[in-house]
Tab-separated table of C-alpha atoms in Angstrom:
chain	number	residue	atom	x	y	z
A	239	GLU	CA	-6.992	-25.007	-0.507
A	240	PRO	CA	-9.981	-22.646	-0.600
A	241	ARG	CA	-12.839	-23.683	-2.832
A	242	ARG	CA	-13.239	-21.793	-6.065
A	243	GLY	CA	-16.872	-21.068	-5.332
A	244	GLY	CA	-15.789	-18.418	-2.848
A	245	ALA	CA	-13.142	-16.882	-5.078
A	246	HIS	CA	-15.075	-13.700	-5.787
A	247	PRO	CA	-17.125	-12.473	-2.819
A	248	SER	CA	-19.705	-9.828	-3.668
A	249	PRO	CA	-18.618	-6.191	-3.073
A	250	GLU	CA	-21.044	-5.748	-0.172
A	251	LYS	CA	-19.039	-8.333	1.788
A	252	PHE	CA	-16.092	-5.923	1.933
A	253	PRO	CA	-16.622	-3.165	4.531
A	254	ALA	CA	-15.265	0.288	3.765
A	255	ALA	CA	-11.667	1.122	4.642
A	256	GLN	CA	-10.855	3.319	7.608
A	257	PRO	CA	-10.665	7.057	6.867
A	258	PRO	CA	-7.172	8.254	5.915
A	259	ARG	CA	-5.075	9.735	8.690
A	260	ALA	CA	-4.929	13.523	8.797
A	261	PRO	CA	-1.587	15.013	7.705
A	262	GLU	CA	0.691	16.301	10.440
A	263	PRO	CA	2.573	19.636	10.369
A	264	SER	CA	5.765	17.763	9.385
A	265	HIS	CA	3.988	16.349	6.326
A	266	ILE	CA	2.798	19.814	5.273
A	267	GLU	CA	6.337	21.149	5.762
A	268	LEU	CA	7.767	18.366	3.593
A	269	GLY	CA	5.296	19.349	0.892
A	270	ARG	CA	6.467	22.959	1.058
A	271	LYS	CA	10.102	21.901	0.768
A	272	LEU	CA	9.243	19.675	-2.174
A	273	ARG	CA	7.493	22.574	-3.922
A	274	ASP	CA	10.543	24.785	-3.313
A	275	VAL	CA	12.857	22.233	-4.925
A	276	PHE	CA	10.684	22.041	-8.039
A	277	ARG	CA	10.702	25.836	-8.237
A	278	GLN	CA	14.519	25.922	-7.935
A	279	PHE	CA	14.756	23.636	-10.983
A	280	ASN	CA	12.352	25.803	-13.016
A	281	ALA	CA	9.560	23.239	-12.826
A	282	PRO	CA	7.049	24.878	-10.473
A	283	VAL	CA	4.076	22.888	-9.211
A	284	GLU	CA	0.953	23.628	-7.217
A	285	PHE	CA	-0.634	21.353	-4.648
A	286	ALA	CA	-3.741	19.632	-5.968
A	287	GLY	CA	-5.033	18.506	-2.575
A	288	ASP	CA	-4.037	17.549	0.935
A	289	PRO	CA	-1.261	14.992	1.493
A	290	VAL	CA	-2.481	11.407	1.784
A	291	VAL	CA	-0.819	9.735	4.770
A	292	GLY	CA	-0.361	6.008	4.285
A	293	PRO	CA	1.341	3.626	6.715
A	294	ALA	CA	4.597	3.598	4.727
A	295	PHE	CA	4.277	6.422	2.184
A	296	LEU	CA	3.155	10.026	2.003
A	297	ARG	CA	1.377	10.934	-1.244
A	298	LEU	CA	1.532	14.567	-2.358
A	299	PRO	CA	-0.812	15.389	-5.259
A	300	VAL	CA	0.687	18.100	-7.456
A	301	ARG	CA	-0.275	19.999	-10.594
A	302	PRO	CA	2.470	21.260	-12.938
A	303	ALA	CA	2.352	25.000	-13.534
A	304	ARG	CA	1.193	26.221	-16.922
A	305	GLY	CA	3.708	25.328	-19.652
A	306	ILE	CA	5.515	22.702	-17.538
A	307	ARG	CA	5.560	19.205	-19.044
A	308	PRO	CA	4.954	16.214	-16.766
A	309	GLU	CA	8.268	14.760	-17.981
A	310	ALA	CA	10.094	17.760	-16.511
A	311	ILE	CA	8.570	16.943	-13.131
A	312	ARG	CA	9.284	13.206	-13.265
A	313	LYS	CA	12.966	13.581	-14.129
A	314	LEU	CA	13.605	15.539	-10.915
A	315	SER	CA	13.129	12.512	-8.682
A	316	ALA	CA	16.870	12.170	-7.918
A	317	ALA	CA	17.187	15.911	-7.253
A	318	LEU	CA	14.320	15.704	-4.771
A	319	GLN	CA	15.979	12.806	-2.974
A	320	VAL	CA	19.271	14.697	-2.573
A	321	ARG	CA	17.790	18.096	-1.696
A	322	LEU	CA	15.304	16.692	0.825
A	323	GLY	CA	17.661	14.058	2.281
A	324	LEU	CA	15.328	11.155	1.507
A	325	LYS	CA	16.473	7.555	1.987
A	326	THR	CA	14.823	6.388	-1.235
A	327	LEU	CA	13.879	7.983	-4.530
A	328	PRO	CA	10.418	9.546	-4.468
A	329	PHE	CA	8.062	7.923	-6.964
A	330	ILE	CA	6.485	10.459	-9.339
A	331	HIS	CA	3.670	9.061	-11.448
A	332	ASN	CA	0.155	9.675	-12.766
A	333	PRO	CA	-2.446	7.344	-11.206
A	334	GLY	CA	-5.948	8.090	-12.430
A	335	GLY	CA	-4.762	10.965	-14.612
A	336	ARG	CA	-3.386	13.119	-11.810
A	337	MET	CA	0.259	13.657	-10.889
A	338	VAL	CA	1.440	12.575	-7.445
A	339	VAL	CA	4.742	12.362	-5.600
A	340	ASP	CA	4.991	9.341	-3.276
A	341	VAL	CA	7.621	9.786	-0.564
A	342	GLU	CA	8.632	6.967	1.784
A	343	ARG	CA	7.941	7.877	5.391
A	344	SER	CA	10.845	7.826	7.820
A	345	ASP	CA	8.371	7.024	10.609
A	346	ARG	CA	6.607	3.987	9.145
A	347	GLU	CA	3.537	2.821	11.003
A	348	ILE	CA	2.832	-0.732	12.086
A	349	VAL	CA	-0.603	-1.792	10.878
A	350	PRO	CA	-2.055	-4.154	13.501
A	351	PHE	CA	-4.240	-6.984	12.253
A	352	SER	CA	-7.063	-5.755	14.482
A	353	SER	CA	-7.260	-2.523	12.456
A	354	ILE	CA	-7.991	-4.334	9.182
A	355	ARG	CA	-9.960	-7.282	10.497
A	356	ASP	CA	-13.309	-5.615	9.797
A	357	GLN	CA	-12.323	-5.265	6.122
A	358	LEU	CA	-12.177	-9.034	5.621
A	359	PRO	CA	-15.015	-10.542	3.582
A	360	ALA	CA	-17.864	-12.101	5.517
A	361	GLN	CA	-17.463	-15.812	6.160
A	362	ASP	CA	-19.359	-18.028	3.722
A	363	PRO	CA	-19.754	-21.490	5.298
A	364	VAL	CA	-20.712	-23.031	1.950
A	365	ALA	CA	-18.462	-21.473	-0.690
A	366	GLY	CA	-15.574	-20.315	1.487
A	367	CYS	CA	-13.187	-17.592	0.392
A	368	SER	CA	-9.965	-17.705	-1.591
A	369	GLN	CA	-9.140	-14.019	-1.066
A	370	LEU	CA	-5.774	-13.727	0.702
A	371	PRO	CA	-5.120	-10.375	2.418
A	372	VAL	CA	-1.741	-9.016	1.272
A	373	GLY	CA	-1.574	-5.510	2.771
A	374	VAL	CA	-3.090	-2.043	2.796
A	375	ASP	CA	-2.786	0.751	0.268
A	376	LEU	CA	-2.172	4.457	0.885
A	377	GLU	CA	-5.813	4.917	1.837
A	378	ARG	CA	-5.532	2.022	4.314
A	379	LYS	CA	-7.838	-0.134	2.246
A	380	LEU	CA	-7.098	-3.842	2.515
A	381	LYS	CA	-5.859	-5.449	-0.706
A	382	PHE	CA	-6.295	-9.103	-1.613
A	383	ALA	CA	-4.779	-11.746	-3.886
A	384	ASP	CA	-7.196	-14.379	-5.175
A	385	LEU	CA	-5.597	-17.793	-4.692
A	386	ALA	CA	-8.118	-19.272	-7.129
A	387	ASP	CA	-6.620	-17.058	-9.860
A	388	SER	CA	-3.695	-18.639	-11.708
A	389	ALA	CA	-1.826	-15.310	-11.455
A	390	ASN	CA	-1.816	-15.565	-7.653
A	391	CYS	CA	-1.726	-19.291	-6.948
A	392	HIS	CA	2.005	-19.060	-6.128
A	393	LEU	CA	3.364	-16.260	-3.947
A	394	LEU	CA	6.951	-15.422	-3.047
A	395	VAL	CA	7.511	-13.527	0.201
A	396	ALA	CA	10.999	-12.034	0.289
A	397	GLY	CA	12.887	-9.577	2.455
A	398	ALA	CA	15.816	-9.043	4.773
A	399	THR	CA	15.988	-10.595	8.224
A	400	GLY	CA	13.621	-8.799	10.556
A	401	SER	CA	11.674	-7.108	7.740
A	402	GLY	CA	8.373	-8.725	8.709
A	403	LYS	CA	8.029	-11.800	6.465
A	404	THR	CA	6.859	-14.077	9.281
A	405	GLU	CA	4.374	-11.513	10.549
A	406	TRP	CA	2.975	-11.126	7.041
A	407	VAL	CA	2.519	-14.908	6.725
A	408	ARG	CA	0.725	-14.927	10.082
A	409	MET	CA	-1.563	-12.119	8.924
A	410	ALA	CA	-2.312	-13.872	5.632
A	411	LEU	CA	-3.114	-17.169	7.360
A	412	ALA	CA	-5.275	-15.408	9.945
A	413	GLY	CA	-7.219	-13.784	7.116
A	414	LEU	CA	-7.877	-17.144	5.482
A	415	LEU	CA	-8.856	-18.780	8.789
A	416	LEU	CA	-11.328	-16.012	9.638
A	417	THR	CA	-13.036	-16.094	6.232
A	418	ASN	CA	-13.348	-19.880	5.985
A	419	THR	CA	-14.512	-22.880	7.985
A	420	PRO	CA	-12.877	-26.303	8.428
A	421	ARG	CA	-15.092	-27.463	5.539
A	422	THR	CA	-13.942	-24.763	3.092
A	423	LEU	CA	-10.230	-24.505	3.912
A	424	ARG	CA	-7.407	-27.028	4.088
A	425	LEU	CA	-3.868	-26.017	4.934
A	426	MET	CA	-0.569	-27.845	4.688
A	427	LEU	CA	2.333	-25.986	6.284
A	428	ILE	CA	5.895	-27.091	5.580
A	429	ASP	CA	8.860	-25.358	7.221
A	430	PRO	CA	12.107	-26.520	5.543
A	431	ASN	CA	14.208	-23.991	7.456
A	432	ARG	CA	16.843	-25.720	9.580
A	433	THR	CA	19.205	-23.870	11.873
A	434	SER	CA	22.088	-25.470	13.740
């Protein structure tokens, strides 16, 4: 278990995330189609910035036209899915006071551990680190769960066969090993899975 003294590394120990990937023509085209669907349902929107291309999702910031309520935009999620042929419902919400439409990418990217390694906190040989890397956000910034926090001391990793659970566990363990020393980290691994 990581020592609590390293539970909250100072912000300067976290390097900046990699710059977001530039949108491709297909992403711009999807945005145009999305805008057309809103217009067809009498809920026109304007783009409020360039698409944000995350590894798994495409975020399209939108601004409702004058006189259009945000609720009118949000309730068109199912219509967008059908009209655009999306596998999952787009998520329309208001993070930070601005409206965005998050669309799952059909061409998900694999995020190699080497691309986020430089975002791990610096190793502290005295206090250690209890920050467990859990994944990257839309801006490719590495997110952590603090194992010293009672809200994160137990984690459940679930998913279908082949969805990447084992790879995630490997990434999480690698993150802990790289930010600790044998003096600040102790691990006990138990694999109860038995196959005949």
